[in-house]
Amino acid sequence: MADKNVLIIGGGVAGLSAAVELANLGIHVELVEKSNFLGGRAIGYACKAIENTCVKCGACMVEEKLQSAVSHSNIKILTGSQVQNISKNHRFTASIQQEPLVIDREKCTNCGLCLDQCPIDRAILQGFSKNNHPFYAVNKERCLYFKDQSCTICKDECPETAIDLEKKASEHTIEADAVLIATGFQPFNPKDKPYGYGRFKNVVTGLELERMLKQSGRVKKPSGNKLLQKIAFIQCVGSRDVKLNHLWCSKVCCGSALRMARLIKERQPETEITFFYMDVQTFGKDFEQFYKEVQENIRMIRAIPGDFYEMDDQRLKVNFVDNPTHETIEEIFDLVVLYVGINPIEDIGTLSRMFKIGPDEFGFLKTDDKGISVSKTGVFTAGTVQGPMSISETIAGAGSAVWKILKYFGE
Ligand SMILES: Cc1cc2nc3c(=O)[nH]c(=O)nc-3n(C[C@H](O)[C@H](O)[C@H](O)COP(=O)(O)OP(=O)(O)OC[C@H]3O[C@@H](n4cnc5c(N)ncnc54)[C@H](O)[C@@H]3O)c2cc1C
């Protein structure tokens, strides 16, 4: 197998898992990741263990895969990179465009001085895992140097001279015997829903809440560190929505939100949590017991609220129809968390044309279940690029993609 090379597009948990499995079999892997950091969405998720007892949220598995991938000698990683073209003549030949690597991986010691000294908010980005080296990246959209060259503070202050703001983009050519597309999902953007997302400070998404918990261990109001008494969780934002023609269930959000609500309740027992939902998706074999415990501490309301209003003190007025009485109730919350659904990524059309795999009716890139058509072309898919799934399902699916690749190689 040492003569085989696989190109993996996407460095989330799907791409990382497949890379590690292939690499362990002696296959060379070239992993191309669009963003500056590996780990995909799930590397920003908080561990939801209660009193050191694992609740199987999957967050730690992503870190494990990331750690194994970055230290594996059979895996070559290109971050800030995208496939521009691909052709096949026995093998695949892919041209890759890589953004300038402004922070030198070899020189950077992850000291964080660049972030501390930078005068512009979010001009230096920070990853969620220190296994991502460097742990920092320059955000060209916000950096003053890339706007008008008026600031070089990060470069000047870096004690390791690891920052080169004039670094140019580079091009690479990769030869591969098979390609795995693991480009993941796009969270639904709730800005067009009547929930004030992007306008009201104290309306956040479930993914933003995950990152907040991962970074600081507690929930705070984005408007300021004032008392947090009441949180509303709203499920199915952008999922099972006829008006949007997003009819699918994102499957993972109920489990994720309920585990999160229980974690917050344990860490901040003074906070009251209300959970607005349509139906609760069951998950895992311990679901019944878990759900019973959750209902003792979390107020469950089977309704999806209508419009929200922001009050002068930045709390939120939420209207909903009470299910048994059909009365409209108005209630005030300090923080509202929107559990946004799993959508196909925006450039799914480009990938679909490049690899000649048609998206399914919802826009996800599905492989043939029997693996027939796909295994003949040498192009495979894994993870949420195929549709909603959890971290453990993603890892299992990546394993199955590896098996199909081996079958394609005739092993
Ligand atoms: C609100 C919410 C909460 C969730 N909570 C949980 C939970 O508690 N437990 C759980 O098990 N699951 C949870 N999930 C699901 C979990 O996020 C996914 O299972 C997991 O992220 C799937 O990994 P992936 O690798 O398929 O995709 P992603 O995490 O999306 O990673 C894909 C990677 O591909 C890269 N990429 C995209 N396009 C390109 C391109 N053209 N070229 C190169 N790279 C590209 C992206 O930058 C990204 O790094 C949740 C999902 C949501 C929406």
CSV table of C-alpha atoms and ligand atoms in Angstrom, one decimal:
chain,number,residue,atom,x,y,z
A,1,MET,CA,0.0,0.0,0.0
A,2,ALA,CA,3.0,2.3,0.4
A,3,ASP,CA,2.7,3.3,-3.3
A,4,LYS,CA,-0.9,4.5,-2.9
A,5,ASN,CA,-1.8,8.1,-2.3
A,6,VAL,CA,-5.2,9.5,-1.2
A,7,LEU,CA,-6.3,13.1,-1.4
A,8,ILE,CA,-8.7,14.1,1.3
A,9,ILE,CA,-10.6,17.4,1.0
A,10,GLY,CA,-11.7,18.7,4.3
A,11,GLY,CA,-10.0,18.5,7.7
A,12,GLY,CA,-13.0,18.1,10.0
A,13,VAL,CA,-13.6,14.9,12.0
A,14,ALA,CA,-14.6,13.0,8.9
A,15,GLY,CA,-11.4,13.9,6.9
A,16,LEU,CA,-9.1,13.5,10.0
A,17,SER,CA,-10.5,10.0,10.9
A,18,ALA,CA,-10.2,8.7,7.4
A,19,ALA,CA,-6.7,10.2,7.1
A,20,VAL,CA,-5.6,8.4,10.3
A,21,GLU,CA,-7.1,5.1,9.3
A,22,LEU,CA,-5.5,5.2,5.8
A,23,ALA,CA,-2.2,6.4,7.2
A,24,ASN,CA,-2.1,3.5,9.7
A,25,LEU,CA,-2.5,1.1,6.7
A,26,GLY,CA,0.7,2.6,5.2
A,27,ILE,CA,-1.2,4.8,2.6
A,28,HIS,CA,0.0,8.3,2.0
A,29,VAL,CA,-2.5,11.0,2.6
A,30,GLU,CA,-2.6,14.6,1.4
A,31,LEU,CA,-5.1,16.5,3.5
A,32,VAL,CA,-6.4,19.8,2.1
A,33,GLU,CA,-8.2,22.1,4.5
A,34,LYS,CA,-9.8,25.4,3.4
A,35,SER,CA,-9.6,27.2,6.8
A,36,ASN,CA,-6.5,28.0,8.9
A,37,PHE,CA,-7.3,25.2,11.4
A,38,LEU,CA,-8.1,21.5,11.4
A,39,GLY,CA,-11.0,20.0,13.3
A,40,GLY,CA,-14.0,21.4,11.4
A,41,ARG,CA,-17.0,22.7,13.4
A,42,ALA,CA,-16.8,20.1,16.1
A,43,ILE,CA,-13.3,21.1,17.4
A,44,GLY,CA,-15.1,24.1,19.0
A,45,TYR,CA,-17.5,21.9,21.0
A,46,ALA,CA,-17.3,21.7,24.8
A,47,CYS,CA,-17.0,18.4,26.7
A,48,LYS,CA,-20.4,17.9,28.4
A,49,ALA,CA,-19.4,15.4,31.0
A,50,ILE,CA,-21.3,15.8,34.3
A,51,GLU,CA,-19.3,15.3,37.4
A,52,ASN,CA,-16.6,13.6,35.3
A,53,THR,CA,-19.1,11.1,33.9
A,54,CYS,CA,-19.0,11.0,30.1
A,55,VAL,CA,-22.3,11.8,28.4
A,56,LYS,CA,-21.0,10.6,25.0
A,57,CYS,CA,-21.2,14.0,23.3
A,58,GLY,CA,-18.2,13.1,21.1
A,59,ALA,CA,-16.3,16.3,21.5
A,60,CYS,CA,-13.1,14.6,22.8
A,61,MET,CA,-13.0,12.2,19.8
A,62,VAL,CA,-12.4,15.2,17.5
A,63,GLU,CA,-9.4,16.2,19.6
A,64,GLU,CA,-8.0,12.7,19.5
A,65,LYS,CA,-8.3,12.4,15.7
A,66,LEU,CA,-6.7,15.8,15.3
A,67,GLN,CA,-3.8,14.9,17.5
A,68,SER,CA,-3.2,11.6,15.7
A,69,ALA,CA,-3.4,13.2,12.3
A,70,VAL,CA,-0.9,16.1,12.9
A,71,SER,CA,1.7,13.7,14.3
A,72,HIS,CA,1.4,11.0,11.6
A,73,SER,CA,4.3,10.7,9.2
A,74,ASN,CA,2.1,9.4,6.4
A,75,ILE,CA,-0.2,12.5,6.5
A,76,LYS,CA,0.8,15.7,4.8
A,77,ILE,CA,-1.5,18.7,5.7
A,78,LEU,CA,-2.2,21.8,3.7
A,79,THR,CA,-4.2,24.3,5.6
A,80,GLY,CA,-5.7,27.5,4.0
A,81,SER,CA,-5.9,25.5,0.8
A,82,GLN,CA,-8.4,24.6,-1.9
A,83,VAL,CA,-8.5,22.3,-4.9
A,84,GLN,CA,-8.7,24.5,-8.0
A,85,ASN,CA,-8.8,21.8,-10.7
A,86,ILE,CA,-8.7,18.1,-10.9
A,87,SER,CA,-8.2,15.7,-13.8
A,88,LYS,CA,-7.9,11.9,-14.0
A,89,ASN,CA,-5.7,9.9,-16.3
A,90,HIS,CA,-5.1,6.6,-14.4
A,91,ARG,CA,-4.4,8.8,-11.3
A,92,PHE,CA,-5.9,12.1,-10.2
A,93,THR,CA,-3.9,15.2,-10.6
A,94,ALA,CA,-5.1,18.1,-8.5
A,95,SER,CA,-3.9,21.7,-8.5
A,96,ILE,CA,-4.1,23.3,-5.0
A,97,GLN,CA,-4.0,27.0,-4.2
A,98,GLN,CA,-2.7,27.7,-0.7
A,99,GLU,CA,-3.2,31.1,1.0
A,100,PRO,CA,0.0,32.7,2.3
A,101,LEU,CA,1.1,31.1,5.5
A,102,VAL,CA,1.8,34.4,7.2
A,103,ILE,CA,2.7,32.7,10.6
A,104,ASP,CA,5.6,30.3,10.1
A,105,ARG,CA,4.7,26.9,11.6
A,106,GLU,CA,8.3,26.0,12.4
A,107,LYS,CA,9.1,29.2,14.2
A,108,CYS,CA,5.9,30.0,16.0
A,109,THR,CA,5.9,28.9,19.7
A,110,ASN,CA,2.1,29.7,20.2
A,111,CYS,CA,3.1,32.4,22.8
A,112,GLY,CA,0.0,34.5,21.8
A,113,LEU,CA,1.8,37.9,21.8
A,114,CYS,CA,0.5,38.6,18.3
A,115,LEU,CA,-3.1,38.3,19.6
A,116,ASP,CA,-2.4,40.3,22.7
A,117,GLN,CA,-0.7,43.2,20.8
A,118,CYS,CA,-3.0,43.4,17.8
A,119,PRO,CA,-5.2,46.6,18.0
A,120,ILE,CA,-8.0,45.2,15.8
A,121,ASP,CA,-10.6,42.8,17.1
A,122,ARG,CA,-10.5,39.4,15.3
A,123,ALA,CA,-7.6,40.4,13.1
A,124,ILE,CA,-5.7,37.5,14.7
A,125,LEU,CA,-7.7,34.4,14.8
A,126,GLN,CA,-7.2,31.7,17.5
A,127,GLY,CA,-8.0,28.0,17.0
A,128,PHE,CA,-9.8,25.8,19.5
A,129,SER,CA,-7.0,23.1,19.8
A,130,LYS,CA,-3.4,23.6,20.7
A,131,ASN,CA,-2.8,20.6,18.5
A,132,ASN,CA,-3.3,23.0,15.6
A,133,HIS,CA,0.1,24.5,15.2
A,134,PRO,CA,0.3,27.5,14.8
A,135,PHE,CA,-2.7,28.1,17.1
A,136,TYR,CA,-3.0,31.6,15.6
A,137,ALA,CA,-3.7,32.9,12.1
A,138,VAL,CA,-3.8,36.4,10.5
A,139,ASN,CA,-7.3,37.3,9.3
A,140,LYS,CA,-6.8,39.2,6.1
A,141,GLU,CA,-10.3,40.5,6.1
A,142,ARG,CA,-9.7,42.5,9.2
A,143,CYS,CA,-5.9,43.0,9.4
A,144,LEU,CA,-4.8,46.7,8.8
A,145,TYR,CA,-1.7,45.5,7.0
A,146,PHE,CA,-3.8,43.9,4.3
A,147,LYS,CA,-6.1,46.9,4.1
A,148,ASP,CA,-3.6,49.8,3.8
A,149,GLN,CA,-0.3,48.5,5.2
A,150,SER,CA,-0.7,50.8,8.2
A,151,CYS,CA,0.1,48.3,10.9
A,152,THR,CA,2.9,45.7,11.4
A,153,ILE,CA,2.7,45.4,15.2
A,154,CYS,CA,2.3,41.6,15.2
A,155,LYS,CA,5.4,41.1,13.0
A,156,ASP,CA,7.4,43.7,15.0
A,157,GLU,CA,6.5,42.2,18.3
A,158,CYS,CA,6.9,38.5,17.5
A,159,PRO,CA,10.0,37.3,19.5
A,160,GLU,CA,10.5,34.4,17.0
A,161,THR,CA,10.3,36.5,13.8
A,162,ALA,CA,7.6,34.0,12.8
A,163,ILE,CA,5.4,36.5,11.0
A,164,ASP,CA,5.9,37.5,7.4
A,165,LEU,CA,3.1,39.7,6.2
A,166,GLU,CA,4.4,39.8,2.7
A,167,LYS,CA,4.3,36.0,2.2
A,168,LYS,CA,2.8,35.1,-1.2
A,169,ALA,CA,0.2,32.4,-2.0
A,170,SER,CA,1.6,29.1,-3.3
A,171,GLU,CA,0.4,26.5,-5.7
A,172,HIS,CA,0.8,22.7,-5.3
A,173,THR,CA,0.2,19.7,-7.5
A,174,ILE,CA,-1.0,16.5,-5.9
A,175,GLU,CA,-1.1,13.1,-7.6
A,176,ALA,CA,-3.5,10.7,-6.0
A,177,ASP,CA,-5.0,7.3,-6.6
A,178,ALA,CA,-8.3,8.2,-4.9
A,179,VAL,CA,-10.1,11.2,-3.5
A,180,LEU,CA,-12.2,11.5,-0.4
A,181,ILE,CA,-14.6,14.5,-0.2
A,182,ALA,CA,-15.1,15.4,3.5
A,183,THR,CA,-16.1,19.0,3.3
A,184,GLY,CA,-18.8,18.9,6.0
A,185,PHE,CA,-21.8,21.1,6.5
A,186,GLN,CA,-22.8,24.7,6.7
A,187,PRO,CA,-24.8,25.7,9.8
A,188,PHE,CA,-28.1,27.5,8.9
A,189,ASN,CA,-27.7,31.2,9.1
A,190,PRO,CA,-30.6,32.5,11.2
A,191,LYS,CA,-30.2,36.2,10.2
A,192,ASP,CA,-33.4,36.2,8.1
A,193,LYS,CA,-35.5,34.5,10.8
A,194,PRO,CA,-37.5,36.9,13.1
A,195,TYR,CA,-35.2,36.2,16.0
A,196,GLY,CA,-32.9,39.3,15.7
A,197,TYR,CA,-29.8,37.2,15.2
A,198,GLY,CA,-26.9,39.6,14.3
A,199,ARG,CA,-29.0,42.6,15.6
A,200,PHE,CA,-29.7,41.6,19.2
A,201,LYS,CA,-26.5,41.0,21.2
A,202,ASN,CA,-28.1,38.3,23.5
A,203,VAL,CA,-29.2,36.0,20.7
A,204,VAL,CA,-26.6,33.4,19.9
A,205,THR,CA,-26.4,30.1,18.0
A,206,GLY,CA,-25.9,26.7,19.5
A,207,LEU,CA,-22.4,26.6,17.9
A,208,GLU,CA,-21.5,30.0,19.5
A,209,LEU,CA,-22.6,28.7,22.9
A,210,GLU,CA,-20.4,25.6,22.4
A,211,ARG,CA,-17.4,27.8,21.8
A,212,MET,CA,-18.2,30.0,24.8
A,213,LEU,CA,-18.4,27.0,27.1
A,214,LYS,CA,-15.2,25.5,25.6
A,215,GLN,CA,-13.2,28.7,26.0
A,216,SER,CA,-14.5,29.9,29.4
A,217,GLY,CA,-16.4,27.0,31.0
A,218,ARG,CA,-19.4,29.2,31.7
A,219,VAL,CA,-22.2,31.0,29.9
A,220,LYS,CA,-22.2,34.7,29.9
A,221,LYS,CA,-24.4,37.3,28.3
A,222,PRO,CA,-22.6,38.7,25.2
A,223,SER,CA,-24.0,42.2,26.2
A,224,GLY,CA,-22.0,42.1,29.4
A,225,ASN,CA,-21.2,40.1,32.4
A,226,LYS,CA,-24.5,40.8,34.2
A,227,LEU,CA,-26.6,38.3,36.0
A,228,LEU,CA,-27.8,35.5,33.8
A,229,GLN,CA,-31.1,34.2,35.2
A,230,LYS,CA,-33.1,32.8,32.2
A,231,ILE,CA,-32.0,31.2,29.0
A,232,ALA,CA,-34.3,30.0,26.2
A,233,PHE,CA,-33.2,27.2,23.8
A,234,ILE,CA,-35.0,27.2,20.5
A,235,GLN,CA,-34.8,24.0,18.5
A,236,CYS,CA,-35.2,23.4,14.8
A,237,VAL,CA,-34.0,26.8,13.5
A,238,GLY,CA,-33.7,26.3,9.8
A,239,SER,CA,-34.6,22.6,10.0
A,240,ARG,CA,-38.0,21.0,9.2
A,241,ASP,CA,-39.0,24.3,7.8
A,242,VAL,CA,-41.5,24.1,4.9
A,243,LYS,CA,-41.1,27.8,4.1
A,244,LEU,CA,-37.4,27.4,3.5
A,245,ASN,CA,-37.9,24.0,1.8
A,246,HIS,CA,-35.5,22.6,4.4
A,247,LEU,CA,-37.6,19.6,5.3
A,248,TRP,CA,-34.9,17.4,6.8
A,249,CYS,CA,-34.2,17.0,10.6
A,250,SER,CA,-30.7,17.8,11.5
A,251,LYS,CA,-30.8,14.8,14.0
A,252,VAL,CA,-28.0,15.9,16.3
A,253,CYS,CA,-29.3,19.2,17.7
A,254,CYS,CA,-31.8,17.8,20.3
A,255,GLY,CA,-29.1,15.6,21.9
A,256,SER,CA,-26.5,18.3,21.7
A,257,ALA,CA,-28.8,21.0,23.2
A,258,LEU,CA,-30.2,18.9,26.0
A,259,ARG,CA,-26.7,17.8,27.0
A,260,MET,CA,-25.6,21.4,26.9
A,261,ALA,CA,-28.6,22.6,28.9
A,262,ARG,CA,-27.9,20.0,31.6
A,263,LEU,CA,-24.2,21.0,31.7
A,264,ILE,CA,-25.2,24.7,32.2
A,265,LYS,CA,-27.7,23.8,34.9
A,266,GLU,CA,-25.0,21.8,36.7
A,267,ARG,CA,-22.4,24.6,36.5
A,268,GLN,CA,-24.8,27.6,37.0
A,269,PRO,CA,-27.7,26.1,39.0
A,270,GLU,CA,-29.2,29.6,39.6
A,271,THR,CA,-30.0,29.8,35.8
A,272,GLU,CA,-33.5,28.7,34.7
A,273,ILE,CA,-33.5,27.0,31.3
A,274,THR,CA,-36.5,26.7,29.0
A,275,PHE,CA,-36.4,24.4,26.0
A,276,PHE,CA,-38.7,25.2,23.1
A,277,TYR,CA,-39.1,22.2,20.7
A,278,MET,CA,-41.3,20.5,18.1
A,279,ASP,CA,-40.4,16.8,19.0
A,280,VAL,CA,-37.4,15.5,20.8
A,281,GLN,CA,-35.2,13.2,18.7
A,282,THR,CA,-34.1,10.2,20.7
A,283,PHE,CA,-30.4,9.5,20.8
A,284,GLY,CA,-28.3,6.7,22.3
A,285,LYS,CA,-29.5,3.7,24.4
A,286,ASP,CA,-29.5,5.7,27.6
A,287,PHE,CA,-31.9,8.3,26.2
A,288,GLU,CA,-34.9,7.4,28.4
A,289,GLN,CA,-33.0,7.8,31.7
A,290,PHE,CA,-31.2,10.9,30.4
A,291,TYR,CA,-34.5,12.5,29.3
A,292,LYS,CA,-36.2,11.8,32.6
A,293,GLU,CA,-33.4,13.5,34.5
A,294,VAL,CA,-33.4,16.5,32.1
A,295,GLN,CA,-37.1,17.1,32.6
A,296,GLU,CA,-36.6,17.4,36.4
A,297,ASN,CA,-34.3,20.4,35.9
A,298,ILE,CA,-35.3,22.0,32.5
A,299,ARG,CA,-38.6,23.5,31.6
A,300,MET,CA,-39.8,21.8,28.4
A,301,ILE,CA,-42.3,23.7,26.2
A,302,ARG,CA,-43.7,22.1,23.0
A,303,ALA,CA,-43.9,25.3,20.9
A,304,ILE,CA,-41.6,27.3,18.6
A,305,PRO,CA,-41.7,31.0,19.5
A,306,GLY,CA,-42.6,33.7,17.0
A,307,ASP,CA,-41.0,37.1,16.9
A,308,PHE,CA,-38.5,38.4,19.5
A,309,TYR,CA,-38.1,42.0,20.7
A,310,GLU,CA,-35.1,43.5,22.4
A,311,MET,CA,-35.8,45.5,25.5
A,312,ASP,CA,-33.9,48.6,26.7
A,313,ASP,CA,-31.8,46.5,29.0
A,314,GLN,CA,-31.0,44.1,26.1
A,315,ARG,CA,-33.1,41.3,27.5
A,316,LEU,CA,-35.4,39.6,25.0
A,317,LYS,CA,-39.2,39.4,24.9
A,318,VAL,CA,-40.3,36.1,23.4
A,319,ASN,CA,-43.8,35.3,22.3
A,320,PHE,CA,-45.1,31.7,22.0
A,321,VAL,CA,-48.4,29.9,22.0
A,322,ASP,CA,-49.0,27.7,25.0
A,323,ASN,CA,-49.8,24.3,23.7
A,324,PRO,CA,-52.6,23.1,26.1
A,325,THR,CA,-54.4,26.5,26.5
A,326,HIS,CA,-53.6,28.0,23.0
A,327,GLU,CA,-53.0,31.3,24.8
A,328,THR,CA,-50.2,33.6,23.6
A,329,ILE,CA,-47.6,34.0,26.3
A,330,GLU,CA,-45.0,36.7,26.5
A,331,GLU,CA,-41.9,36.0,28.5
A,332,ILE,CA,-38.6,37.7,29.1
A,333,PHE,CA,-35.2,35.9,28.8
A,334,ASP,CA,-31.6,37.1,29.3
A,335,LEU,CA,-30.2,35.0,26.6
A,336,VAL,CA,-31.7,33.1,23.6
A,337,VAL,CA,-29.8,30.2,22.0
A,338,LEU,CA,-30.9,29.2,18.5
A,339,TYR,CA,-30.1,25.6,17.6
A,340,VAL,CA,-29.4,26.0,13.9
A,341,GLY,CA,-29.7,23.1,11.6
A,342,ILE,CA,-27.2,21.3,9.3
A,343,ASN,CA,-27.2,22.6,5.7
A,344,PRO,CA,-25.2,21.7,2.6
A,345,ILE,CA,-22.0,23.8,2.2
A,346,GLU,CA,-22.3,26.8,-0.2
A,347,ASP,CA,-19.7,25.5,-2.7
A,348,ILE,CA,-21.4,22.1,-3.1
A,349,GLY,CA,-22.2,22.9,-6.7
A,350,THR,CA,-18.5,23.5,-7.5
A,351,LEU,CA,-17.5,20.2,-5.9
A,352,SER,CA,-20.4,18.4,-7.5
A,353,ARG,CA,-19.3,19.6,-11.0
A,354,MET,CA,-15.6,19.0,-10.3
A,355,PHE,CA,-16.2,15.4,-9.3
A,356,LYS,CA,-19.3,14.7,-11.3
A,357,ILE,CA,-21.3,13.5,-8.3
A,358,GLY,CA,-24.9,14.9,-8.3
A,359,PRO,CA,-26.1,16.4,-5.1
A,360,ASP,CA,-29.3,14.7,-3.6
A,361,GLU,CA,-32.7,16.4,-3.5
A,362,PHE,CA,-31.6,18.4,-0.4
A,363,GLY,CA,-28.2,19.4,-1.8
A,364,PHE,CA,-26.0,17.0,0.1
A,365,LEU,CA,-23.4,14.8,-1.8
A,366,LYS,CA,-24.5,11.3,-1.3
A,367,THR,CA,-22.6,8.2,-2.4
A,368,ASP,CA,-24.3,5.2,-3.8
A,369,ASP,CA,-25.2,3.0,-0.8
A,370,LYS,CA,-23.8,0.0,-2.5
A,371,GLY,CA,-20.7,1.8,-3.3
A,372,ILE,CA,-20.9,0.8,-7.0
A,373,SER,CA,-20.9,3.9,-9.1
A,374,VAL,CA,-18.6,5.8,-6.7
A,375,SER,CA,-16.0,3.1,-6.2
A,376,LYS,CA,-15.6,2.9,-10.0
A,377,THR,CA,-14.6,6.5,-10.3
A,378,GLY,CA,-12.2,6.6,-7.3
A,379,VAL,CA,-14.1,9.5,-5.7
A,380,PHE,CA,-15.7,8.9,-2.2
A,381,THR,CA,-17.5,11.0,0.4
A,382,ALA,CA,-17.7,10.9,4.2
A,383,GLY,CA,-19.2,12.8,7.0
A,384,THR,CA,-21.8,15.6,6.9
A,385,VAL,CA,-21.2,16.4,3.3
A,386,GLN,CA,-23.6,13.5,2.9
A,387,GLY,CA,-26.2,14.8,5.3
A,388,PRO,CA,-26.8,15.4,9.0
A,389,MET,CA,-24.9,13.0,11.4
A,390,SER,CA,-23.2,13.0,14.7
A,391,ILE,CA,-19.5,12.9,15.4
A,392,SER,CA,-19.6,9.1,16.2
A,393,GLU,CA,-21.6,8.4,13.0
A,394,THR,CA,-19.2,10.6,11.1
A,395,ILE,CA,-16.2,8.6,12.4
A,396,ALA,CA,-18.0,5.3,11.6
A,397,GLY,CA,-18.8,6.6,8.1
A,398,ALA,CA,-15.2,7.7,7.5
A,399,GLY,CA,-14.2,4.1,8.4
A,400,SER,CA,-16.7,2.8,5.9
A,401,ALA,CA,-15.2,5.2,3.2
A,402,VAL,CA,-11.7,3.8,4.0
A,403,TRP,CA,-13.0,0.3,3.5
A,404,LYS,CA,-14.5,1.3,0.1
A,405,ILE,CA,-11.2,2.9,-0.9
A,406,LEU,CA,-9.3,-0.3,-0.1
A,407,LYS,CA,-11.9,-2.2,-2.2
A,408,TYR,CA,-11.3,0.2,-5.0
A,409,PHE,CA,-7.5,-0.4,-4.7
A,410,GLY,CA,-8.3,-4.1,-5.0
A,411,GLU,CA,-7.2,-4.9,-1.5
B,1,LIG,C1,-25.7,23.1,16.5
B,1,LIG,C2,-25.0,21.8,16.3
B,1,LIG,C3,-24.5,21.1,17.4
B,1,LIG,C4,-23.9,19.8,17.3
B,1,LIG,N1,-23.5,19.1,18.4
B,1,LIG,C5,-23.1,17.9,18.3
B,1,LIG,C6,-22.8,17.1,19.5
B,1,LIG,O1,-22.9,17.6,20.6
B,1,LIG,N2,-22.3,15.8,19.3
B,1,LIG,C7,-22.2,15.3,18.0
B,1,LIG,O2,-21.8,14.1,17.9
B,1,LIG,N3,-22.4,16.0,16.9
B,1,LIG,C8,-22.8,17.3,17.0
B,1,LIG,N4,-23.1,18.1,15.9
B,1,LIG,C9,-22.7,17.5,14.6
B,1,LIG,C10,-21.2,17.6,14.3
B,1,LIG,O3,-20.9,19.0,14.2
B,1,LIG,C11,-20.8,16.9,13.0
B,1,LIG,O4,-21.1,15.5,13.2
B,1,LIG,C12,-19.3,17.0,12.7
B,1,LIG,O5,-18.9,18.4,12.7
B,1,LIG,C13,-19.1,16.5,11.3
B,1,LIG,O6,-17.8,16.6,10.9
B,1,LIG,P1,-17.4,16.7,9.3
B,1,LIG,O7,-16.0,16.5,9.2
B,1,LIG,O8,-18.3,15.9,8.5
B,1,LIG,O9,-17.8,18.3,8.9
B,1,LIG,P2,-17.2,19.7,9.5
B,1,LIG,O10,-17.1,19.7,10.9
B,1,LIG,O11,-18.1,20.7,8.8
B,1,LIG,O12,-15.7,19.8,8.8
B,1,LIG,C14,-15.6,20.0,7.4
B,1,LIG,C15,-14.2,20.6,7.1
B,1,LIG,O13,-14.1,20.7,5.7
B,1,LIG,C16,-13.5,22.0,5.4
B,1,LIG,N5,-13.9,22.4,4.0
B,1,LIG,C17,-15.1,22.8,3.6
B,1,LIG,N6,-15.1,23.0,2.3
B,1,LIG,C18,-13.8,22.8,1.9
B,1,LIG,C19,-13.2,22.8,0.6
B,1,LIG,N7,-13.8,23.2,-0.5
B,1,LIG,N8,-11.8,22.5,0.6
B,1,LIG,C20,-11.2,22.1,1.7
B,1,LIG,N9,-11.8,22.1,2.9
B,1,LIG,C21,-13.1,22.4,3.0
B,1,LIG,C22,-14.1,22.9,6.5
B,1,LIG,O14,-13.4,24.1,6.6
B,1,LIG,C23,-14.1,22.0,7.7
B,1,LIG,O15,-12.9,22.1,8.4
B,1,LIG,C24,-23.7,19.3,16.0
B,1,LIG,C25,-24.1,20.1,14.9
B,1,LIG,C26,-24.7,21.3,15.0
B,1,LIG,C27,-25.1,22.0,13.8
